[in-house]
CSV table of C-alpha atoms and ligand atoms in Angstrom, one decimal:
chain,number,residue,atom,x,y,z
A,19,MET,CA,-0.1,0.0,0.4
A,20,ASP,CA,1.4,2.9,-0.4
A,21,ASN,CA,1.4,5.5,2.2
A,22,ALA,CA,4.9,7.5,2.4
A,23,ALA,CA,3.7,10.4,4.5
A,24,GLY,CA,1.3,8.6,7.0
A,25,GLU,CA,2.3,6.9,10.1
A,26,VAL,CA,1.9,3.2,10.8
A,27,LYS,CA,0.8,2.4,14.0
A,28,ILE,CA,0.6,-1.3,14.7
A,29,PHE,CA,-1.4,-3.2,17.2
A,30,ASP,CA,-2.6,-6.6,18.6
A,31,VAL,CA,-6.2,-5.7,18.5
A,32,VAL,CA,-7.9,-2.3,17.4
A,33,ILE,CA,-11.7,-1.9,18.9
A,34,ILE,CA,-13.7,0.5,17.0
A,35,GLY,CA,-15.9,2.1,18.7
A,36,ALA,CA,-15.7,3.4,23.0
A,37,GLY,CA,-19.2,2.9,24.0
A,38,PRO,CA,-20.2,0.9,26.8
A,39,GLY,CA,-19.3,-2.4,24.7
A,40,GLY,CA,-16.1,-1.3,23.1
A,41,SER,CA,-15.1,-0.1,26.8
A,42,THR,CA,-15.8,-3.3,28.1
A,43,CYS,CA,-14.1,-5.8,25.4
A,44,ALA,CA,-11.0,-3.4,26.0
A,45,LEU,CA,-11.5,-4.2,29.9
A,46,ALA,CA,-11.7,-7.6,28.9
A,47,LEU,CA,-8.1,-7.6,27.6
A,48,ARG,CA,-6.7,-5.2,30.0
A,49,ASN,CA,-4.1,-8.8,31.6
A,50,ALA,CA,-4.0,-10.5,28.3
A,51,GLY,CA,-0.3,-8.8,27.1
A,52,LEU,CA,-1.5,-7.3,24.3
A,53,LYS,CA,-1.0,-4.0,22.3
A,54,VAL,CA,-4.8,-2.5,22.2
A,55,ALA,CA,-6.2,0.3,20.5
A,56,ILE,CA,-9.5,2.0,20.9
A,57,ILE,CA,-10.8,4.4,17.6
A,58,ASP,CA,-13.8,6.7,18.3
A,59,LYS,CA,-15.2,9.4,16.0
A,60,ALA,CA,-16.6,11.2,19.0
A,61,VAL,CA,-15.1,13.9,21.1
A,62,PHE,CA,-15.6,12.7,25.0
A,63,PRO,CA,-17.9,13.2,26.6
A,64,ARG,CA,-20.2,12.6,24.4
A,65,ASP,CA,-23.8,12.4,24.0
A,66,LYS,CA,-26.0,9.1,22.7
A,67,VAL,CA,-29.8,8.3,22.4
A,68,CYS,CA,-31.0,6.4,25.3
A,69,GLY,CA,-33.0,5.8,28.1
A,70,GLU,CA,-29.9,5.0,30.0
A,71,LEU,CA,-31.3,2.3,32.7
A,72,MET,CA,-28.6,-0.5,33.3
A,73,HIS,CA,-29.7,-3.9,34.8
A,74,ARG,CA,-27.3,-5.0,37.9
A,75,LYS,CA,-26.3,-8.2,35.6
A,76,THR,CA,-24.7,-5.4,34.2
A,77,VAL,CA,-22.7,-3.6,36.6
A,78,ALA,CA,-21.9,-7.4,37.7
A,79,THR,CA,-20.1,-8.3,34.2
A,80,LEU,CA,-17.9,-5.5,34.5
A,81,THR,CA,-17.2,-5.9,38.1
A,82,ARG,CA,-15.9,-9.2,36.6
A,83,LEU,CA,-13.4,-7.9,34.7
A,84,VAL,CA,-12.3,-4.9,37.2
A,85,PRO,CA,-13.5,-5.7,41.0
A,86,GLU,CA,-13.2,-1.9,41.8
A,87,PHE,CA,-16.1,-1.8,39.2
A,88,GLU,CA,-18.9,-1.5,41.3
A,89,SER,CA,-18.0,0.3,44.1
A,90,GLU,CA,-16.6,3.1,41.8
A,91,PHE,CA,-19.6,3.5,39.6
A,92,LYS,CA,-22.0,3.4,42.7
A,93,ALA,CA,-19.7,6.2,44.2
A,94,PHE,CA,-20.2,7.9,40.7
A,95,ALA,CA,-21.8,11.2,41.0
A,96,GLY,CA,-24.5,10.8,37.7
A,97,THR,CA,-26.3,7.0,39.0
A,98,LEU,CA,-29.1,6.9,40.5
A,99,ILE,CA,-30.1,3.4,42.2
A,100,MET,CA,-33.8,2.2,40.8
A,101,LYS,CA,-35.2,-0.1,43.4
A,102,HIS,CA,-39.4,-0.1,42.2
A,103,THR,CA,-41.2,0.2,39.2
A,104,LYS,CA,-44.5,1.0,38.4
A,105,VAL,CA,-46.2,-0.4,35.2
A,106,HIS,CA,-48.8,1.6,34.0
A,107,TYR,CA,-51.9,0.2,31.9
A,108,LYS,CA,-55.5,1.0,31.6
A,109,LYS,CA,-55.8,2.9,34.4
A,110,THR,CA,-54.1,0.4,36.7
A,111,VAL,CA,-50.8,0.7,38.9
A,112,ILE,CA,-48.6,-2.7,39.3
A,113,ASN,CA,-46.2,-2.0,41.5
A,114,PHE,CA,-42.5,-4.5,41.5
A,115,ASP,CA,-40.1,-4.3,44.2
A,116,TRP,CA,-36.8,-5.3,42.9
A,117,GLU,CA,-34.8,-8.0,44.7
A,118,THR,CA,-32.2,-6.5,42.6
A,119,GLU,CA,-31.1,-3.0,41.6
A,120,SER,CA,-30.6,-1.0,38.8
A,121,TYR,CA,-29.3,2.1,37.7
A,122,THR,CA,-29.8,5.1,35.5
A,123,CYS,CA,-26.9,7.0,34.5
A,124,PRO,CA,-26.9,9.9,31.6
A,125,ARG,CA,-24.8,8.5,28.9
A,126,LEU,CA,-23.3,11.8,28.6
A,127,LYS,CA,-21.3,10.9,31.8
A,128,LEU,CA,-21.5,7.5,31.6
A,129,ASP,CA,-19.5,6.4,28.8
A,130,ASP,CA,-17.0,9.2,29.4
A,131,PHE,CA,-16.8,7.5,33.1
A,132,LEU,CA,-16.6,3.5,31.7
A,133,LEU,CA,-13.7,5.0,28.9
A,134,SER,CA,-12.4,6.6,32.4
A,135,VAL,CA,-12.0,3.1,33.3
A,136,VAL,CA,-10.2,1.6,30.2
A,137,LYS,CA,-7.6,4.3,30.7
A,138,LYS,CA,-7.5,3.9,34.4
A,139,TYR,CA,-7.2,0.1,34.5
A,140,SER,CA,-5.5,-1.0,31.1
A,141,ASP,CA,-3.0,0.5,28.6
A,142,THR,CA,-5.0,0.6,25.9
A,143,GLU,CA,-4.3,3.4,23.3
A,144,ILE,CA,-7.4,5.9,23.3
A,145,TYR,CA,-7.7,7.4,19.9
A,146,THR,CA,-11.2,9.8,20.1
A,147,ASP,CA,-11.7,12.3,17.5
A,148,THR,CA,-10.6,9.8,15.1
A,149,THR,CA,-13.0,8.2,11.9
A,150,PRO,CA,-12.0,5.3,10.2
A,151,GLY,CA,-12.0,5.2,6.5
A,152,LYS,CA,-11.8,1.8,4.6
A,153,ILE,CA,-11.1,-1.4,6.1
A,154,THR,CA,-9.2,-4.5,4.6
A,155,VAL,CA,-8.6,-7.6,5.6
A,156,ASP,CA,-6.4,-9.8,4.0
A,157,GLU,CA,-3.1,-12.8,5.3
A,158,ALA,CA,-1.5,-10.1,7.3
A,159,GLY,CA,-4.0,-8.7,9.3
A,160,VAL,CA,-6.3,-5.7,9.3
A,161,THR,CA,-5.5,-2.5,7.9
A,162,VAL,CA,-7.5,0.9,8.6
A,163,THR,CA,-6.9,3.6,6.9
A,164,LEU,CA,-8.6,7.2,8.7
A,165,LYS,CA,-10.8,10.2,7.3
A,166,ASN,CA,-9.1,13.4,6.9
A,167,ASP,CA,-5.9,11.5,8.3
A,168,GLU,CA,-2.9,9.9,6.2
A,169,THR,CA,-2.3,7.6,9.7
A,170,ILE,CA,-2.8,4.0,8.9
A,171,PHE,CA,-4.0,1.7,11.2
A,172,GLN,CA,-2.8,-2.1,11.2
A,173,ALA,CA,-3.7,-4.9,13.7
A,174,LYS,CA,-4.0,-8.8,13.6
A,175,LEU,CA,-8.0,-8.3,14.9
A,176,ILE,CA,-10.2,-5.7,14.5
A,177,ILE,CA,-13.6,-5.5,17.4
A,178,GLY,CA,-16.6,-3.7,15.9
A,179,ALA,CA,-18.0,-1.9,18.9
A,180,ASP,CA,-19.1,1.2,16.9
A,181,GLY,CA,-22.8,0.6,17.5
A,182,ALA,CA,-26.0,0.8,15.1
A,183,GLN,CA,-24.5,2.4,12.2
A,184,SER,CA,-21.4,0.2,12.6
A,185,THR,CA,-18.9,0.4,9.4
A,186,VAL,CA,-16.9,-2.6,10.3
A,187,ALA,CA,-19.9,-4.2,9.9
A,188,LYS,CA,-20.8,-2.4,6.6
A,189,GLN,CA,-17.6,-3.0,5.5
A,190,LEU,CA,-16.7,-7.0,7.1
A,191,ALA,CA,-19.9,-8.6,7.0
A,192,GLN,CA,-21.9,-6.5,4.1
A,193,LYS,CA,-24.6,-6.1,7.2
A,194,VAL,CA,-27.8,-4.0,5.8
A,195,MET,CA,-30.3,-2.4,7.7
A,196,ASP,CA,-34.0,-5.0,8.1
A,197,LYS,CA,-36.9,-2.7,9.1
A,198,LYS,CA,-38.4,-5.8,10.4
A,199,HIS,CA,-35.7,-6.0,13.4
A,200,TYR,CA,-35.0,-2.8,14.0
A,201,LEU,CA,-36.5,0.2,16.3
A,202,GLY,CA,-36.8,3.6,15.5
A,203,ALA,CA,-36.6,5.8,18.6
A,204,VAL,CA,-36.9,8.7,20.5
A,205,ARG,CA,-36.1,10.3,24.0
A,206,ALA,CA,-35.9,13.8,25.8
A,207,TYR,CA,-35.3,14.9,28.8
A,208,TYR,CA,-38.0,17.0,31.5
A,209,LYS,CA,-37.7,18.8,34.6
A,210,ASN,CA,-40.9,19.6,37.2
A,211,VAL,CA,-43.0,16.1,36.5
A,212,LYS,CA,-44.9,15.2,39.0
A,213,ASP,CA,-44.6,12.6,41.7
A,214,ILE,CA,-41.2,11.3,40.8
A,215,LYS,CA,-39.3,9.6,42.8
A,216,ASN,CA,-35.4,9.2,42.5
A,217,ASP,CA,-35.5,5.2,42.8
A,218,VAL,CA,-38.5,4.3,41.0
A,219,SER,CA,-38.7,3.5,37.0
A,220,GLU,CA,-42.0,4.0,35.6
A,221,VAL,CA,-43.7,2.9,32.3
A,222,PHE,CA,-46.6,3.5,30.7
A,223,PHE,CA,-48.7,0.6,28.3
A,224,ASN,CA,-51.2,2.0,25.9
A,225,SER,CA,-53.1,0.0,23.4
A,226,ARG,CA,-53.1,2.4,20.3
A,227,TYR,CA,-49.5,1.7,20.2
A,228,ASN,CA,-49.4,-1.9,20.4
A,229,LEU,CA,-46.4,-3.5,22.3
A,230,ASN,CA,-45.0,-0.5,23.0
A,231,TYR,CA,-44.5,1.5,26.7
A,232,LEU,CA,-43.7,4.8,27.4
A,233,TRP,CA,-40.3,4.8,29.5
A,234,VAL,CA,-40.4,8.1,32.3
A,235,PHE,CA,-36.6,7.3,34.3
A,236,PRO,CA,-35.5,9.4,36.7
A,237,VAL,CA,-31.7,10.3,36.3
A,238,ASP,CA,-29.0,12.7,37.6
A,239,GLY,CA,-29.7,16.3,37.8
A,240,ASN,CA,-33.2,16.3,38.9
A,241,LEU,CA,-34.4,15.2,35.2
A,242,VAL,CA,-36.5,12.2,33.9
A,243,ASN,CA,-35.6,10.7,30.6
A,244,VAL,CA,-38.5,10.1,28.5
A,245,GLY,CA,-39.0,8.1,25.7
A,246,PHE,CA,-40.4,5.6,23.1
A,247,GLY,CA,-40.0,3.3,20.2
A,248,LEU,CA,-41.6,1.9,17.3
A,249,LEU,CA,-40.5,-0.8,14.6
A,250,SER,CA,-39.3,1.3,11.7
A,251,ASN,CA,-41.1,-1.3,9.7
A,252,ASP,CA,-44.6,-0.4,11.0
A,253,ILE,CA,-43.4,3.8,11.1
A,254,SER,CA,-42.7,3.1,7.2
A,255,GLY,CA,-45.3,0.8,6.6
A,256,LYS,CA,-48.7,3.1,8.5
A,257,LYS,CA,-46.4,6.2,7.8
A,258,ILE,CA,-45.9,7.6,11.4
A,259,ASN,CA,-43.9,10.4,12.3
A,260,LEU,CA,-41.9,9.0,15.3
A,261,LYS,CA,-41.7,12.7,17.3
A,262,GLU,CA,-45.7,13.6,16.7
A,263,ALA,CA,-46.6,10.2,18.1
A,264,PHE,CA,-44.3,10.7,20.9
A,265,TYR,CA,-46.2,14.0,22.0
A,266,ASP,CA,-49.7,12.0,21.1
A,267,TYR,CA,-49.0,9.7,23.9
A,268,PHE,CA,-49.3,12.1,26.0
A,269,LYS,CA,-52.5,13.3,25.1
A,270,ILE,CA,-54.2,9.8,25.0
A,271,SER,CA,-52.8,8.4,28.3
A,272,PRO,CA,-54.8,10.7,30.9
A,273,GLU,CA,-52.6,9.6,33.8
A,274,LEU,CA,-49.2,10.8,31.8
A,275,ALA,CA,-51.1,13.8,30.9
A,276,ASP,CA,-51.4,14.4,34.3
A,277,LYS,CA,-48.4,13.7,35.2
A,278,PHE,CA,-46.9,16.1,33.6
A,279,LYS,CA,-49.1,19.1,33.5
A,280,ASP,CA,-46.5,20.8,34.8
A,281,ALA,CA,-43.5,19.5,33.2
A,282,GLU,CA,-40.6,21.0,30.7
A,283,GLN,CA,-38.6,19.7,28.1
A,284,VAL,CA,-35.2,20.5,28.5
A,285,GLY,CA,-33.0,20.0,25.3
A,286,PRO,CA,-34.9,18.7,22.1
A,287,LEU,CA,-36.8,15.3,21.4
A,288,GLU,CA,-33.8,12.9,19.8
A,289,GLY,CA,-34.2,9.7,18.1
A,290,PHE,CA,-31.8,6.9,17.2
A,291,GLY,CA,-32.2,3.7,15.6
A,292,VAL,CA,-32.0,0.0,17.9
A,293,PRO,CA,-31.2,-2.5,15.5
A,294,LEU,CA,-32.7,-5.8,17.3
A,295,GLY,CA,-31.3,-9.2,18.0
A,296,SER,CA,-34.3,-10.7,16.7
A,297,SER,CA,-32.2,-11.2,13.4
A,298,VAL,CA,-28.5,-11.2,14.5
A,299,GLY,CA,-27.1,-12.5,11.3
A,300,ILE,CA,-23.2,-12.6,11.0
A,301,THR,CA,-21.7,-11.7,14.2
A,302,SER,CA,-17.6,-12.7,12.9
A,303,GLY,CA,-15.4,-13.4,10.5
A,304,ASN,CA,-11.1,-13.9,9.1
A,305,SER,CA,-9.9,-11.7,12.2
A,306,PHE,CA,-13.1,-9.6,12.5
A,307,MET,CA,-15.5,-9.8,15.3
A,308,LEU,CA,-18.9,-7.6,16.1
A,309,LEU,CA,-20.6,-7.0,19.4
A,310,GLY,CA,-23.3,-4.9,21.3
A,311,ASP,CA,-25.7,-2.9,18.6
A,312,ALA,CA,-22.6,-3.4,16.0
A,313,ALA,CA,-23.8,-7.0,16.4
A,314,SER,CA,-27.6,-6.4,16.5
A,315,LEU,CA,-28.0,-7.9,19.9
A,316,SER,CA,-30.5,-5.5,21.3
A,317,ASN,CA,-34.0,-7.1,23.1
A,318,PRO,CA,-36.5,-7.3,20.5
A,319,LEU,CA,-39.8,-7.4,23.6
A,320,SER,CA,-37.8,-4.1,26.0
A,321,GLY,CA,-35.2,-2.6,23.2
A,322,THR,CA,-32.5,-2.4,26.0
A,323,GLY,CA,-29.0,-3.4,24.9
A,324,MET,CA,-26.2,-1.8,27.1
A,325,GLY,CA,-26.1,-5.3,29.1
A,326,ASN,CA,-25.9,-7.1,25.8
A,327,ALA,CA,-23.2,-4.9,24.3
A,328,ILE,CA,-20.9,-5.1,27.7
A,329,LEU,CA,-21.5,-9.1,27.7
A,330,SER,CA,-20.4,-9.2,24.1
A,331,GLY,CA,-18.1,-6.9,24.6
A,332,MET,CA,-16.2,-9.2,27.6
A,333,LEU,CA,-17.3,-12.5,25.5
A,334,ALA,CA,-15.4,-11.1,22.5
A,335,GLY,CA,-12.4,-9.9,24.4
A,336,GLN,CA,-11.6,-13.2,25.8
A,337,HIS,CA,-12.0,-15.0,22.7
A,338,ALA,CA,-9.7,-12.3,21.3
A,339,ALA,CA,-7.6,-13.5,23.9
A,340,LYS,CA,-7.8,-17.6,22.8
A,341,CYS,CA,-7.4,-16.3,19.1
A,342,PHE,CA,-3.3,-15.0,20.2
A,343,ALA,CA,-2.6,-18.2,22.2
A,344,ALA,CA,-3.6,-20.3,19.0
A,345,ASN,CA,-2.4,-17.7,16.9
A,346,ASN,CA,-5.4,-18.1,14.8
A,347,PHE,CA,-7.8,-15.5,13.5
A,348,SER,CA,-9.4,-17.3,10.6
A,349,GLU,CA,-13.3,-17.6,9.8
A,350,GLU,CA,-13.7,-21.4,11.5
A,351,PHE,CA,-11.8,-20.3,14.6
A,352,MET,CA,-14.1,-17.2,15.2
A,353,LYS,CA,-16.9,-19.2,15.1
A,354,GLU,CA,-16.6,-20.1,18.7
A,355,TYR,CA,-17.2,-16.4,19.6
A,356,ASP,CA,-20.7,-16.4,17.8
A,357,ASN,CA,-21.4,-20.3,19.3
A,358,THR,CA,-20.6,-18.9,23.1
A,359,LEU,CA,-22.7,-15.5,21.9
A,360,GLN,CA,-25.4,-17.6,20.8
A,361,LYS,CA,-25.6,-19.8,24.1
A,362,GLU,CA,-25.2,-16.6,26.3
A,363,ILE,CA,-27.0,-13.7,24.3
A,364,ILE,CA,-29.1,-15.1,21.3
A,365,ASN,CA,-31.1,-17.9,22.7
A,366,ASP,CA,-32.5,-15.2,25.1
A,367,LEU,CA,-33.0,-12.9,22.1
A,368,MET,CA,-35.1,-15.8,20.6
A,369,ALA,CA,-37.6,-16.0,23.4
A,370,SER,CA,-37.8,-12.4,24.0
A,371,TYR,CA,-38.8,-12.4,20.3
A,372,LYS,CA,-41.0,-14.9,20.6
A,373,ALA,CA,-42.7,-13.4,23.4
A,374,GLN,CA,-42.8,-9.9,21.1
A,375,ARG,CA,-44.6,-12.3,18.2
A,376,ILE,CA,-47.5,-13.4,20.7
A,377,LEU,CA,-48.1,-10.1,22.4
A,378,SER,CA,-47.8,-8.4,18.4
A,379,LYS,CA,-50.3,-11.2,16.9
A,380,MET,CA,-52.8,-11.7,20.1
A,381,PRO,CA,-52.7,-8.0,21.5
A,382,TYR,CA,-54.9,-9.2,24.6
A,383,MET,CA,-52.4,-11.5,26.1
A,384,LEU,CA,-51.0,-8.3,27.8
A,385,ASP,CA,-54.3,-7.9,29.5
A,386,VAL,CA,-53.5,-11.5,30.9
A,387,VAL,CA,-50.2,-10.3,31.6
A,388,PHE,CA,-51.1,-7.8,33.6
A,389,TRP,CA,-54.1,-9.8,35.1
A,390,LEU,CA,-51.7,-12.4,36.2
A,391,SER,CA,-48.9,-9.8,37.5
A,392,LYS,CA,-51.4,-9.0,40.3
A,393,PHE,CA,-51.3,-12.6,41.7
A,394,LYS,CA,-48.8,-12.0,44.9
A,395,ARG,CA,-46.8,-15.6,43.9
A,396,ILE,CA,-46.2,-14.7,40.1
A,397,LYS,CA,-45.2,-10.7,41.1
A,398,HIS,CA,-42.7,-12.1,43.4
A,399,TYR,CA,-41.4,-14.9,40.7
A,400,ILE,CA,-41.4,-11.7,38.3
A,401,GLN,CA,-39.7,-9.6,41.5
A,402,SER,CA,-36.7,-12.3,41.7
A,403,HIS,CA,-36.2,-13.3,38.0
A,404,VAL,CA,-35.8,-9.7,36.2
B,513,FAD,C1,-34.2,6.1,22.4
B,513,FAD,C2,-33.4,4.5,22.8
B,513,FAD,C3,-33.7,4.5,24.0
B,513,FAD,C4,-33.1,2.9,24.8
B,513,FAD,N1,-33.0,3.1,26.0
B,513,FAD,C5,-31.9,1.7,26.6
B,513,FAD,C6,-32.1,1.8,27.8
B,513,FAD,O1,-32.8,2.3,28.9
B,513,FAD,N2,-31.2,0.3,28.3
B,513,FAD,C7,-31.0,-0.5,27.5
B,513,FAD,O2,-29.4,-1.5,28.0
B,513,FAD,N3,-30.0,0.3,26.2
B,513,FAD,C8,-31.1,1.4,25.6
B,513,FAD,N4,-31.2,1.4,24.6
B,513,FAD,C9,-30.4,0.7,23.3
B,513,FAD,C10,-28.7,1.2,24.1
B,513,FAD,O3,-28.8,2.6,23.8
B,513,FAD,C11,-27.8,0.4,22.8
B,513,FAD,O4,-28.0,-0.8,22.6
B,513,FAD,C12,-25.7,0.6,23.6
B,513,FAD,O5,-25.7,1.8,23.4
B,513,FAD,C13,-25.3,-0.2,22.6
B,513,FAD,O6,-23.9,-0.2,23.1
B,513,FAD,P1,-22.6,0.0,21.6
B,513,FAD,O7,-21.5,-0.1,23.0
B,513,FAD,O8,-22.8,-1.3,21.4
B,513,FAD,O9,-23.1,1.0,20.8
B,513,FAD,P2,-22.7,2.4,21.1
B,513,FAD,O10,-23.6,3.0,22.9
B,513,FAD,O11,-23.6,2.7,20.2
B,513,FAD,O12,-21.1,3.3,20.9
B,513,FAD,C14,-21.0,2.9,19.8
B,513,FAD,C15,-19.6,4.1,19.8
B,513,FAD,O13,-19.0,3.8,18.5
B,513,FAD,C16,-18.7,5.1,17.8
B,513,FAD,N5,-18.9,5.1,16.6
B,513,FAD,C17,-19.9,5.0,15.9
B,513,FAD,N6,-19.9,4.8,14.5
B,513,FAD,C18,-18.5,4.9,14.3
B,513,FAD,C19,-17.6,5.2,13.2
B,513,FAD,N7,-17.3,4.9,12.0
B,513,FAD,N8,-16.1,5.1,13.7
B,513,FAD,C20,-15.9,5.0,14.7
B,513,FAD,N9,-16.7,5.5,15.9
B,513,FAD,C21,-17.7,5.3,15.4
B,513,FAD,C22,-19.7,6.2,18.6
B,513,FAD,O14,-19.1,7.4,18.5
B,513,FAD,C23,-20.2,5.3,20.1
B,513,FAD,O15,-19.2,6.0,21.1
B,513,FAD,C24,-31.7,2.5,23.5
B,513,FAD,C25,-31.2,3.1,22.4
B,513,FAD,C26,-32.0,4.3,22.1
B,513,FAD,C27,-31.8,4.5,20.9
């Protein structure tokens, strides 16, 4: 390759994307004795449109990689601990008191915090404000050129952790968006919302928007994160304007209208895509692995994806270390990563997809689920298993 002017930086592993998945992958490699770079096009701190709710299991995964993580995360100014959820449906409310807590943290702060943990606990070289151009794989390994910069990165292995519009997935796995398995989602922050408790998340179902819920999650700064998503297929098929549908939700839900009557929106209503794990597709190949949203691992029922981004980040990091131990970066050797994803993540995603299909074809099943949740034993089962 003609690169007379550009510097060539040589690594063992190059991770593209410093979101929750990419940062976790760097942490999973911290003791592997490998030279690792993480490249992100954004300047941190940067925002990412999200509901910002994280399950306890997610924090547990990071704590397996860095034992100090849980205490540092809980002490971090930005984290709220969620212990209860109020579910609103057809003028009834079901209160869940969880046995395991979950957390909210604005992504502006969370992703910067995660990257600071990478800086503190690993030797990963971090390149932000750096956008990959062409990515090529040959027998020698991976070459990444940059947009607007002559520098070239070379590595044995590349990890695509670059989210819903992953350039790694497009270039190396020829991934294209499938509207049947993709959510369009929007969120806005509000202040002065009535009856908000800092440890209670709330969700509102409305039968007009089959299969969907509007979330109201308290976040740091006396704000609530409010959002809503719909399948992209429905958005285009039924010609729905997602932003209008969001504001419409307040009008058609009397309990929301009351709750938000003195509320003030802070900042714009913003949207982003969620690639759903109801159709995962290619997750690895010669010298590459995909994880998180780049691998379409968000839950088809809830739309959440941070947990699987973090879990797949750990699994990809662990498999990368195995590749170096075996000096094998072949497509065939990567199948072990695919199989682990299947076992640890995709089987659960498929179960959620089945539930999503049932609820979509038989919307009255939602009434049945609500009715059943009123029974103490069933509620207790849900509270201890979610
Ligand atoms: C409205 C909405 C609400 C959501 N709510 C929740 C929720 O409450 N809980 C939950 O768990 N999940 C939620 N999700 C899903 C969640 O946001 C994602 O699943 C999660 O962020 C995926 O993490 P990731 O690390 O794979 O990718 P991202 O978080 O998207 O990180 C990707 C990183 O790659 C960088 N990048 C992108 N393209 C390039 C490129 N070409 N070159 C270099 N760098 C690049 C980006 O700057 C970013 O830093 C929500 C999503 C949406 C849209």
